[in-house]
Tab-separated table of C-alpha atoms in Angstrom:
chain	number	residue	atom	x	y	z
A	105	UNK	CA	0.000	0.000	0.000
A	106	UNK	CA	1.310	3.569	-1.043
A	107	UNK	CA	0.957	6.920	-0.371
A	108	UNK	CA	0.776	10.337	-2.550
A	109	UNK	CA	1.657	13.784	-0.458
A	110	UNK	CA	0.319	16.898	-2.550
A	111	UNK	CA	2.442	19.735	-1.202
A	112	UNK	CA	0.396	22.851	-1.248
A	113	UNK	CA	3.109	26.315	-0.752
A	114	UNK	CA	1.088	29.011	-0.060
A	115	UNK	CA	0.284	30.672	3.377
A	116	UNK	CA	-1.329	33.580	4.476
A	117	UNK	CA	1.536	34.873	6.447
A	118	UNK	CA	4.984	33.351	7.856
A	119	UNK	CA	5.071	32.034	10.881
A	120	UNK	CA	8.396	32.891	12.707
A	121	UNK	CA	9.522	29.214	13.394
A	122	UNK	CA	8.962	27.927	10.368
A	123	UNK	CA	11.504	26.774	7.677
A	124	UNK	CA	9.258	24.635	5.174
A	125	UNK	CA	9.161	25.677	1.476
A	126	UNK	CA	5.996	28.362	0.876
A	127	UNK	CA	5.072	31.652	-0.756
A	128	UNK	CA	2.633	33.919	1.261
A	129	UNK	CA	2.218	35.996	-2.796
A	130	UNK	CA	-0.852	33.928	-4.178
A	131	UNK	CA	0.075	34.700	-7.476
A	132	UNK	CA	0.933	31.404	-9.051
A	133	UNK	CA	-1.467	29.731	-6.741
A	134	UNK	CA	-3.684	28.706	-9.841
A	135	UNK	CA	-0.793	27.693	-12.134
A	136	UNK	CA	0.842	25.647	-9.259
A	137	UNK	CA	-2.292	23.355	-8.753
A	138	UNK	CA	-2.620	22.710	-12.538
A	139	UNK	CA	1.418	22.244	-12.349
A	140	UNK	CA	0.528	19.203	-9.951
A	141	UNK	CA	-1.727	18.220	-11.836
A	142	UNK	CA	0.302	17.880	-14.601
A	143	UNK	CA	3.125	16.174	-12.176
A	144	UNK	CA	0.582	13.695	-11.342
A	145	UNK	CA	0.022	12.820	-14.845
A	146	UNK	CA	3.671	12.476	-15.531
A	147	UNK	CA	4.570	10.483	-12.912
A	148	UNK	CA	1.942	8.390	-12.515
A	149	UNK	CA	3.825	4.834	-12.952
A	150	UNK	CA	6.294	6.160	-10.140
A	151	UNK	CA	4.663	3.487	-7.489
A	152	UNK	CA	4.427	0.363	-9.863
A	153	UNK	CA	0.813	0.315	-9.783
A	154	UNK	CA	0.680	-0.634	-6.117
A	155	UNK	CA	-2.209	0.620	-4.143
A	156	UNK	CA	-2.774	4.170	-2.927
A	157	UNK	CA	-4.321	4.572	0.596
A	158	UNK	CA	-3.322	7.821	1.596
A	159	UNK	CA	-3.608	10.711	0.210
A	160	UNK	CA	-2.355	13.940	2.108
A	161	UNK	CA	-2.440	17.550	1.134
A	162	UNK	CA	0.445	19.605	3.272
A	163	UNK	CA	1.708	22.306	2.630
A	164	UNK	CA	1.974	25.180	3.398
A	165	UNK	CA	-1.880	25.584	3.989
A	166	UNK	CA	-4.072	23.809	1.771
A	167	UNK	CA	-6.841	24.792	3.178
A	168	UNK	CA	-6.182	27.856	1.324
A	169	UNK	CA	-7.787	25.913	-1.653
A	170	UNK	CA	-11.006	26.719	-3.020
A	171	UNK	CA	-13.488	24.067	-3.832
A	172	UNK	CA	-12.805	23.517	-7.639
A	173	UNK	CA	-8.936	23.190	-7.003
A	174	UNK	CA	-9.325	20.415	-4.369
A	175	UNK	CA	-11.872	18.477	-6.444
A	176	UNK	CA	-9.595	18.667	-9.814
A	177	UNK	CA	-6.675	17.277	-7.453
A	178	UNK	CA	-8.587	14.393	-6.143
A	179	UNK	CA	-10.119	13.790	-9.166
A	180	UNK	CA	-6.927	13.851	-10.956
A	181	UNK	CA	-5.007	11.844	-8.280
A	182	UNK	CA	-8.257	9.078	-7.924
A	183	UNK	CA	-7.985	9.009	-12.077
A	184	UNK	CA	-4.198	8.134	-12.289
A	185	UNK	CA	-3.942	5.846	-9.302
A	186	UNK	CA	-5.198	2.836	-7.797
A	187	UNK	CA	-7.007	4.698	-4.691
A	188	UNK	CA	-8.786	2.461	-2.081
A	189	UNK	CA	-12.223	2.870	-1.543
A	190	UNK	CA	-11.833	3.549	2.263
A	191	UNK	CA	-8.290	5.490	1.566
A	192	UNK	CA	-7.438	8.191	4.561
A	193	UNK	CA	-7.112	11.696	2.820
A	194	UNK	CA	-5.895	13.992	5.221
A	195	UNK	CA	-5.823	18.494	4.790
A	196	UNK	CA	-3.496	20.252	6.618
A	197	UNK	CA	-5.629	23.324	7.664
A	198	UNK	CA	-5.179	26.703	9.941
A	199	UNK	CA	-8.035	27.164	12.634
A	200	UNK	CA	-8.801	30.590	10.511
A	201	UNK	CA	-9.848	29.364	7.434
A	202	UNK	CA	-11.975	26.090	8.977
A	203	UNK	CA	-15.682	28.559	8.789
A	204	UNK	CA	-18.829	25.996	9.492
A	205	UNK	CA	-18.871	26.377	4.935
A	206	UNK	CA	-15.759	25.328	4.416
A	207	UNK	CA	-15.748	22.674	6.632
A	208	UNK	CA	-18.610	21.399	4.199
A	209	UNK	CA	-16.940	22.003	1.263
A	210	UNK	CA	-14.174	20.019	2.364
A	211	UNK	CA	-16.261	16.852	3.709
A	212	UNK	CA	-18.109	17.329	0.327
A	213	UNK	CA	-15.479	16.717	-1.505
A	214	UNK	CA	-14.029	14.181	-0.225
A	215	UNK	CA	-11.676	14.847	3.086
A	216	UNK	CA	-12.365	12.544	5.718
A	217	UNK	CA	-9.226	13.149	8.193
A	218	UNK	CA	-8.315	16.813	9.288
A	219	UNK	CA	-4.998	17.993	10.477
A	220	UNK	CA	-5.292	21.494	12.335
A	221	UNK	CA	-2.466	23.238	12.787
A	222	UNK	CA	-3.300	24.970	16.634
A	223	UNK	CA	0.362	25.282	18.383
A	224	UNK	CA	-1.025	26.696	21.389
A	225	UNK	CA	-4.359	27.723	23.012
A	226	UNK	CA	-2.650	30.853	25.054
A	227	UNK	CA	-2.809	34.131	23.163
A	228	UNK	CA	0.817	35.262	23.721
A	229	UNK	CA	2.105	32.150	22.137
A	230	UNK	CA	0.317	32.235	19.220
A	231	UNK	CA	1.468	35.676	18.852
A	232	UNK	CA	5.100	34.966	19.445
A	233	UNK	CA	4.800	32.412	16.629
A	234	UNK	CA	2.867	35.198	14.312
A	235	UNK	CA	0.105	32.232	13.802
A	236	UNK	CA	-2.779	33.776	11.956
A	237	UNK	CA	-5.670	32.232	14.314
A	238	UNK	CA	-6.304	33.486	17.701
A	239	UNK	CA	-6.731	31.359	20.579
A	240	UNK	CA	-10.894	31.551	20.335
A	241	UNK	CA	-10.532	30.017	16.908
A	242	UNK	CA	-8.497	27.405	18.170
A	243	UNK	CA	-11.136	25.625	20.538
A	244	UNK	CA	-14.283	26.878	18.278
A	245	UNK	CA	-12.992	25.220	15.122
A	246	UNK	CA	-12.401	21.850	16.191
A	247	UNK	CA	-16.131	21.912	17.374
A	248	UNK	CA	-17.354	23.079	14.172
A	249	UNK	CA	-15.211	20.217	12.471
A	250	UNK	CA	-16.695	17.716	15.300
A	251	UNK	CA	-20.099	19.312	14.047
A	252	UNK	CA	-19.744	19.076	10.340
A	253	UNK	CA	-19.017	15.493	10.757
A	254	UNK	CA	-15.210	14.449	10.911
A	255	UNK	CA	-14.784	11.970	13.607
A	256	UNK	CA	-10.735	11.667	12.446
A	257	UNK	CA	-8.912	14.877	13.710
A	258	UNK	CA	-5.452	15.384	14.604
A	259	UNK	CA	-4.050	18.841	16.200
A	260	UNK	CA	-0.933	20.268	16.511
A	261	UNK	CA	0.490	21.825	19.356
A	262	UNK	CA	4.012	22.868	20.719
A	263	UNK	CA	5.670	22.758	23.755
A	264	UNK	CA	9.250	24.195	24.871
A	265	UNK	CA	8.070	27.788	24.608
A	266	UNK	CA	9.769	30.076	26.864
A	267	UNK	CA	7.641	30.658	30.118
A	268	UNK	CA	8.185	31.539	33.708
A	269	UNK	CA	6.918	27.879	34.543
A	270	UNK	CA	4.852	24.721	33.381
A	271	UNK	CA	1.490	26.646	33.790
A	272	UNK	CA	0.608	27.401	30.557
A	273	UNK	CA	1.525	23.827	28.825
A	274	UNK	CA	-0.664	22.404	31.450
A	275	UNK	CA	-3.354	24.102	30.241
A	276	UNK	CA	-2.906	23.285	26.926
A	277	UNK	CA	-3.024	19.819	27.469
A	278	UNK	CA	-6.070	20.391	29.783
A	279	UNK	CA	-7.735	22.260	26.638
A	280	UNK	CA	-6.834	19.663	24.320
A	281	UNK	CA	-8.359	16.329	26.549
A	282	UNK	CA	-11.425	18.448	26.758
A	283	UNK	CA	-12.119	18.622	22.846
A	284	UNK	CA	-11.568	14.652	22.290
A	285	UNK	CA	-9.856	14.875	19.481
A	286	UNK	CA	-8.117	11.072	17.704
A	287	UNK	CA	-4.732	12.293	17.228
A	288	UNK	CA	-2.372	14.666	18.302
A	289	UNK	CA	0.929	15.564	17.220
A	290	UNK	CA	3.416	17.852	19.962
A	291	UNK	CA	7.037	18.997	18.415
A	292	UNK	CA	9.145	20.810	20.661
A	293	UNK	CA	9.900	24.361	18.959
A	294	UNK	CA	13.031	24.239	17.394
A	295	UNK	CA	14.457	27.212	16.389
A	296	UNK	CA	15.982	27.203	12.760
A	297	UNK	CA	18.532	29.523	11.951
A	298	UNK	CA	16.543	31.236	8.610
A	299	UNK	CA	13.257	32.101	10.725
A	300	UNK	CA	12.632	35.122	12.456
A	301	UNK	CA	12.881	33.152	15.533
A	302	UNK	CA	16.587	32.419	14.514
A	303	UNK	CA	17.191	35.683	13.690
A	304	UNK	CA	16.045	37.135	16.630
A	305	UNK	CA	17.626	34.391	18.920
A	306	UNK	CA	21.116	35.420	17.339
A	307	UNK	CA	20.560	39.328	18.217
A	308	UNK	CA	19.456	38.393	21.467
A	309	UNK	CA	15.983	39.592	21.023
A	310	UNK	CA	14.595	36.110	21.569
A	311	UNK	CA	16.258	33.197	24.480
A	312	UNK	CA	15.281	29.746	23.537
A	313	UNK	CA	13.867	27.674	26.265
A	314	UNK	CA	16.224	25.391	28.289
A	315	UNK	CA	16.651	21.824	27.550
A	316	UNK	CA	15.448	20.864	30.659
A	317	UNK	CA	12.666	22.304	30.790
A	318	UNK	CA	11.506	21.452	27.300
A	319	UNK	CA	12.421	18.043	28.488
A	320	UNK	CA	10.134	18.120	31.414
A	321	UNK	CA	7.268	19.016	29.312
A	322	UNK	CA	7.754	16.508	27.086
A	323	UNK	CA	7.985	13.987	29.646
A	324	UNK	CA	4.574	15.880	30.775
A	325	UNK	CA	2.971	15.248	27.873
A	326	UNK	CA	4.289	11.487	28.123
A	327	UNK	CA	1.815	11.082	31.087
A	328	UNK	CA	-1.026	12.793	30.331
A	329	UNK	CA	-1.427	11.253	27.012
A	330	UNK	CA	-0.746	7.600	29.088
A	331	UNK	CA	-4.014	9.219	31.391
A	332	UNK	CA	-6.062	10.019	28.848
A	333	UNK	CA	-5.855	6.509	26.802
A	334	UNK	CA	-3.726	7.630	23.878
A	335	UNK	CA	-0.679	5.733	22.398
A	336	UNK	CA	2.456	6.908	21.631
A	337	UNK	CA	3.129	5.409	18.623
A	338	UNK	CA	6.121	7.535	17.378
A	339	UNK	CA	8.045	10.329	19.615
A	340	UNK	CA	6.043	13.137	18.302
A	341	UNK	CA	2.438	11.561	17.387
A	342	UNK	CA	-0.193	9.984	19.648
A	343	UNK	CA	-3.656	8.709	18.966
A	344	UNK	CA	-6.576	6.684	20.705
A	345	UNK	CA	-6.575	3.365	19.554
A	346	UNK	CA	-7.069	2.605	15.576
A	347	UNK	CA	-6.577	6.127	14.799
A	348	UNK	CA	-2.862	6.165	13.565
A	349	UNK	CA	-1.843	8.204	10.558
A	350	UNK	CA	-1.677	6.335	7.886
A	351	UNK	CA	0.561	8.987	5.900
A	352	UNK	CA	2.943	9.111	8.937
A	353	UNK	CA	3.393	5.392	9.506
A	354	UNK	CA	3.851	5.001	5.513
A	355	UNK	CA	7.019	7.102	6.372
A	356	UNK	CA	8.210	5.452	9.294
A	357	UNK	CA	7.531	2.007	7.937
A	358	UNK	CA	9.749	2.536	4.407
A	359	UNK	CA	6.237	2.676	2.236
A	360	UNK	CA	6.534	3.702	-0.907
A	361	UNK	CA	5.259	7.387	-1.206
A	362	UNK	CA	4.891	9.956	-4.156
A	363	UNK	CA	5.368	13.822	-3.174
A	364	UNK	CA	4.541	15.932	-6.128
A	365	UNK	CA	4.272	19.594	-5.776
A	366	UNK	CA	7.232	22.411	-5.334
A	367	UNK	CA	10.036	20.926	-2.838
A	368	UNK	CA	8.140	17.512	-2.143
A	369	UNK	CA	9.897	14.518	-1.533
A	370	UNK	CA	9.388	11.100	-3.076
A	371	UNK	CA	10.562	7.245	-1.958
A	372	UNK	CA	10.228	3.984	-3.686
A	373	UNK	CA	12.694	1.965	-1.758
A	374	UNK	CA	15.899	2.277	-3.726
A	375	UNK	CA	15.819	6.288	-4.336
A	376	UNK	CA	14.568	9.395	-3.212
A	377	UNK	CA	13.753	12.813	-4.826
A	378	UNK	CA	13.735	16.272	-3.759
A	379	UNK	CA	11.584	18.503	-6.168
A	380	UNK	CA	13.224	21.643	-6.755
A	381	UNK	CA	11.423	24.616	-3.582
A	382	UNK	CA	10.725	27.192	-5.948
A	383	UNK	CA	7.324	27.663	-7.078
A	384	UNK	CA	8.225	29.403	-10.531
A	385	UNK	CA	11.059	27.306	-11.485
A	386	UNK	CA	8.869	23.725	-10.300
A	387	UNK	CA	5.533	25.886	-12.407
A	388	UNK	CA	8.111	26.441	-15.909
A	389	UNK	CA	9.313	22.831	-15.782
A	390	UNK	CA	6.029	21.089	-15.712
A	391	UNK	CA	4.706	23.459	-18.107
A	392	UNK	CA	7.792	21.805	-20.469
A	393	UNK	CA	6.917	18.244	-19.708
A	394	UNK	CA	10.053	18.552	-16.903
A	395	UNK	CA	9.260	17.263	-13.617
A	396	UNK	CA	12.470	19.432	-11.734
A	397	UNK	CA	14.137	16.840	-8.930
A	398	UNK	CA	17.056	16.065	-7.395
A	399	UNK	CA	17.585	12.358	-7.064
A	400	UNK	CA	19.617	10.444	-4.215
A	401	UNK	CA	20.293	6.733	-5.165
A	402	UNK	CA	19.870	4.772	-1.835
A	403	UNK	CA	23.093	2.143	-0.899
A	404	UNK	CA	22.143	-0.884	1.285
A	405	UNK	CA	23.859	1.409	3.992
A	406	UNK	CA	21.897	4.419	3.732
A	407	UNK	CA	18.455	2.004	3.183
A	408	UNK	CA	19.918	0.187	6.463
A	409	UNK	CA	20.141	3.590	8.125
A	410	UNK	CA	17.177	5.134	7.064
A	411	UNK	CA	15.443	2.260	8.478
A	412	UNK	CA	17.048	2.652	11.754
A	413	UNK	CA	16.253	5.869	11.880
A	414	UNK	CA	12.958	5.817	11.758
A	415	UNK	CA	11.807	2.394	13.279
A	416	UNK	CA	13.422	3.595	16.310
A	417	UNK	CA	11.200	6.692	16.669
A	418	UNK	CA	8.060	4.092	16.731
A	419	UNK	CA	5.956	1.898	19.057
A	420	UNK	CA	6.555	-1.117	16.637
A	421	UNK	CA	10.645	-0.561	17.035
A	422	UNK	CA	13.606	-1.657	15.315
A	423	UNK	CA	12.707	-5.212	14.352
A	424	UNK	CA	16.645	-6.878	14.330
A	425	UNK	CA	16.162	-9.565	12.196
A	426	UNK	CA	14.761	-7.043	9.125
A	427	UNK	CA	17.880	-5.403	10.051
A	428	UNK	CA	19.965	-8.577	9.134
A	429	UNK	CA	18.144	-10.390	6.589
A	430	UNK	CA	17.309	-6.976	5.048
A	431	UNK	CA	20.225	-4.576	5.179
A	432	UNK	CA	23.174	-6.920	6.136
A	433	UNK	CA	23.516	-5.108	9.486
A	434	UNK	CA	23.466	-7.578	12.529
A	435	UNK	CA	23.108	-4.099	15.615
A	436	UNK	CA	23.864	-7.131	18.444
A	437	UNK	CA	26.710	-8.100	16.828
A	438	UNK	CA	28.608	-4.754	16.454
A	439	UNK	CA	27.174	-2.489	19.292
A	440	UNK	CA	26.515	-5.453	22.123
A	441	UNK	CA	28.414	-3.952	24.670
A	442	UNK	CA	26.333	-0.221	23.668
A	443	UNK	CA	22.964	-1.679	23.433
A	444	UNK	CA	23.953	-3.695	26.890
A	445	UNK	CA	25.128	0.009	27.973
A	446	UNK	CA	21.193	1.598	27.088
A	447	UNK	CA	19.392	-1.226	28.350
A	448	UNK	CA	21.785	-1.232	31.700
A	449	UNK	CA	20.789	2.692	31.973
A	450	UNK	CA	17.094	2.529	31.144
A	451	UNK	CA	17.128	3.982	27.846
A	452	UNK	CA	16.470	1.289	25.331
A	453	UNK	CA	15.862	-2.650	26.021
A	454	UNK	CA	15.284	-5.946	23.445
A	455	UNK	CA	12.247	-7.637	23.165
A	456	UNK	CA	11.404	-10.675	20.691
A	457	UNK	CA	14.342	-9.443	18.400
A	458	UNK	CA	13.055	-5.950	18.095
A	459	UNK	CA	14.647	-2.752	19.412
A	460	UNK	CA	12.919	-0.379	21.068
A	461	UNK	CA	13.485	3.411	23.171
A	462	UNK	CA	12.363	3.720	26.448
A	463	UNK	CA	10.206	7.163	27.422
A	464	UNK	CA	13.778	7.913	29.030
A	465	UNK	CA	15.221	6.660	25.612
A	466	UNK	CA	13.091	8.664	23.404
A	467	UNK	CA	14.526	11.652	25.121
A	468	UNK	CA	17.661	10.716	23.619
A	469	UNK	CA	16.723	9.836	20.362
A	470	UNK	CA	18.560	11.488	18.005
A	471	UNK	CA	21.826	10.741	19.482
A	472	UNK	CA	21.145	6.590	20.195
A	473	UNK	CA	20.494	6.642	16.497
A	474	UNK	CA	23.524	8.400	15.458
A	475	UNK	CA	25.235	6.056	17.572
A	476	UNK	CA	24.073	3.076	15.606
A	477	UNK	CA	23.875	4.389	11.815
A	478	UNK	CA	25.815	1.906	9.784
C-alpha cells in the first residue's frame, strides 16, 4: 500500500519558526495546482501500480484551496492511481480558514481526516509564533469540524516555549483532553537559523527555552497522554486506539510514497527525490513536460540507516532480524556492549528481536540513532 503527499506552498503569512518551502504571494497559486496536476500525470507509474491509501495535502496551507482546485486534485489523483475505496485523505488546515462552509466544502469533496495546525491555546504564544488564528478560533474550530461530521482529527500543538513555569503547557493539554480529538501531534519548537525566531535568537531579542525544561514538558505530555488513553506510537504523534496516521506510519515504515508539488519529496525503496522549492522554477518545468528533482540513489547502507532511523522513533521498534536479513547489518553483533550500555541505563531494552526506546530513551533519540547508523 502507497501513499501520494500533494504539497500545497502558499500561506497567508509566515510564521516565525517555520523553515518549510511556501510563498505567502498567491500569485501562481492557480498555475501551481494545474502544475501538480500535470506532475501527477507524468509520474503516474512512479509506485508500480501498487495501491494508494493515503492521500495527504500539506503544505503550506491547503486549506487555502477553493473548492474547484481540491476536487480537480482528487479527481486527478483518484484518475491516475489505484485509490482504495476507504483510503485516509488527510488536509493540513489553519483554525482561521476552517468557517462551518468550508468545513462542508471540504467533507463534500471528499476529506475525511483533518490535520489542524493549533500550536497553542494561550494568546501570547500564538502571537510569538505570528500564527494567523487566535486562541478563540483554536477551541471553536475543532467543534465546528466535530459538528460538520469528521470523527478523524489530529491537532498540533508545541511545547518548549519560553515561560516563567509549566502553567501554561498544562493548560494546553487540559484544553486539548477536553475537545476529544483522535490524534495529536506535539514537536518541541526548534528554532531554525533562517526564521525570524533564529534571527532574533542570534541578536538576542529572543532566548530559547532550556533543555530541561523542554524536556520536562515533554515527559509531561508522556503522562497525560498515558491518562487520557492515547498511544504513543512515534516520539512526536499519539492517537486513541485505531486512529494512527496512515501517511505518517507510511514514512516510518519505508512505504513507498509519491510527493509531487514544489520541494516535495518522493521514496520507492531504492531512491529518493527532492523537487526543486521554488514555485516558478517547479511551475516552468512542468509546463515543459520537466518534472524538476534532485535524485539520491539509496546504498544498502543508507536504506539500512534510514530504516534505523525511523523504526526507532516508533511503538513497533527496530525489528533486528529485518535489520539482518534486510540490510546486512546484525546491531547485536557490532554495538553489544552499547545496546547492553542503554538497556543497563534505562534507555532502550530488546524484546522478541526488536529494538525499542524507552520514554527515558526517546529523550535521547537522536543521538542513540547516530550512535548506531551503519
Amino acid at each position: 500500500m502507497a501513499g501520494i503527499y500533494l504539497h500545497i506552498p502558499f500561506c497567508k503569512q509566515a510564521c516565525h519558526y517555520c523553515d518549510f518551502h511556501f510563498s505567502t504571494s498567491m500569485g501562481l497559486k492557480e498555475q501551481t495546482v494545474h502544475a501538480i496536476v500535470r506532475e501527477l500525470e507524468l509520474r503516474q507509474h512512479y509506485l508500480q501500480g501498487q495501491p494508494v491509501h493515503s492521500i495527504y495535502f500539506g503544505g503550506g496551507t491547503p486549506s487555502l484551496l477553493n473548492q474547484d482546485e481540491l476536487q480537480l486534485l482528487l479527481a486527478t489523483t483518484k484518475r491516475l492511481f489505484k485509490v482504495s475505496d476507504d483510503a485516509e485523505i488527510t488536509l493540513e488546515a489553519n483554525p482561521d480558514d476552517l468557517t462551518p462552509d468550508k468545513l462542508q466544502m471540504l467533507r463534500t469533496a471528499g476529506i475525511n481526516r483533518l490535520s489542524i495546525g493549533l500550536q497553542s491555546f494561550h494568546e501570547p504564544h500564538l502571537q510569538l509564533m505570528n500564527r494567523a488564528h487566535n486562541a478563540t478560533e483554536s477551541l471553536q474550530c475543532v467543534k465546528d469540524a466535530q459538528q460538520a461530521g469528521f470523527d478523524n482529527i489530529t491537532v498540533d500543538l508545541i511545547y518548549g516555549i519560553p515561560a516563567p513555569d509549566h502553567s501554561t503547557w498544562q493548560q494546553d493539554l487540559s484544553t486539548l483532553f477536553s475537545l476529544g480529538v483522535q490524534h495529536v501531534s506535539c514537536y518541541a519548537l526548534t528554532i531554525e537559523p533562517d526564521t525570524a525566531l533564529g534571527r532574533w535568537s542570534k541578536k538576542g531579542k529572543f532566548i530559547p527555552a532550556e533543555d530541561e525544561f523542554t524536556a520536562q514538558q515533554f515527559e509531561m505530555l508522556l503522562e497525560q497522554m498515558r491518562q487520557h488513553g492515547f498511544v504513543q506510537y512515534e516520539i512526536s504523534n499519539f492517537c486513541q486506539p485505531g486512529y494512527e496516521s496512515r501517511h505518517n506510519s507510511n514514512y516510518w515504515r519505508g512505504v513507498y510514497y509519491l510527493g509531487v508539488g514544489p520541494s516535495a519529496h518522493s521514496f520507492n525503496g531504492s531512491s529518493r527525490q527532492y523537487n526543486v522549492s521554488h514555485n516558478k522554477k517547479y511551475v516552468d518545468a512542468v509546463q515543459e513536460g520537466i518534472v524538476p528533482f534532485e535524485k539520491e540513489e539509496l546504498t544498502l547502507a543508507d536504506q539500512a540507516n534510514d530504516y534505523l532511523l525511523t523504526s526507532l522513533r516508533t511503538t513497533w521498534g527496530c525489528d533486528l532480524k529485518r535489520m539482518r536479513e534486510e540490510h546486512d547489518y546484525d546491531l547485536t553483533l557490532v554495538h553489544k556492549p552499547y545496546l547492553l550500555q542503554l538497556s543497563e541505563k534505562g534507555l532502550a531494552k530488546i524484546l522478541d528481536d526488536t529494538l525499542y526506546l524507552t520514554d527515558k530513551g526517546k529523550l535521547l533519540a537522536d543521538q542513540i540513532t547516530l550512535d548506531l547508523l551503519k
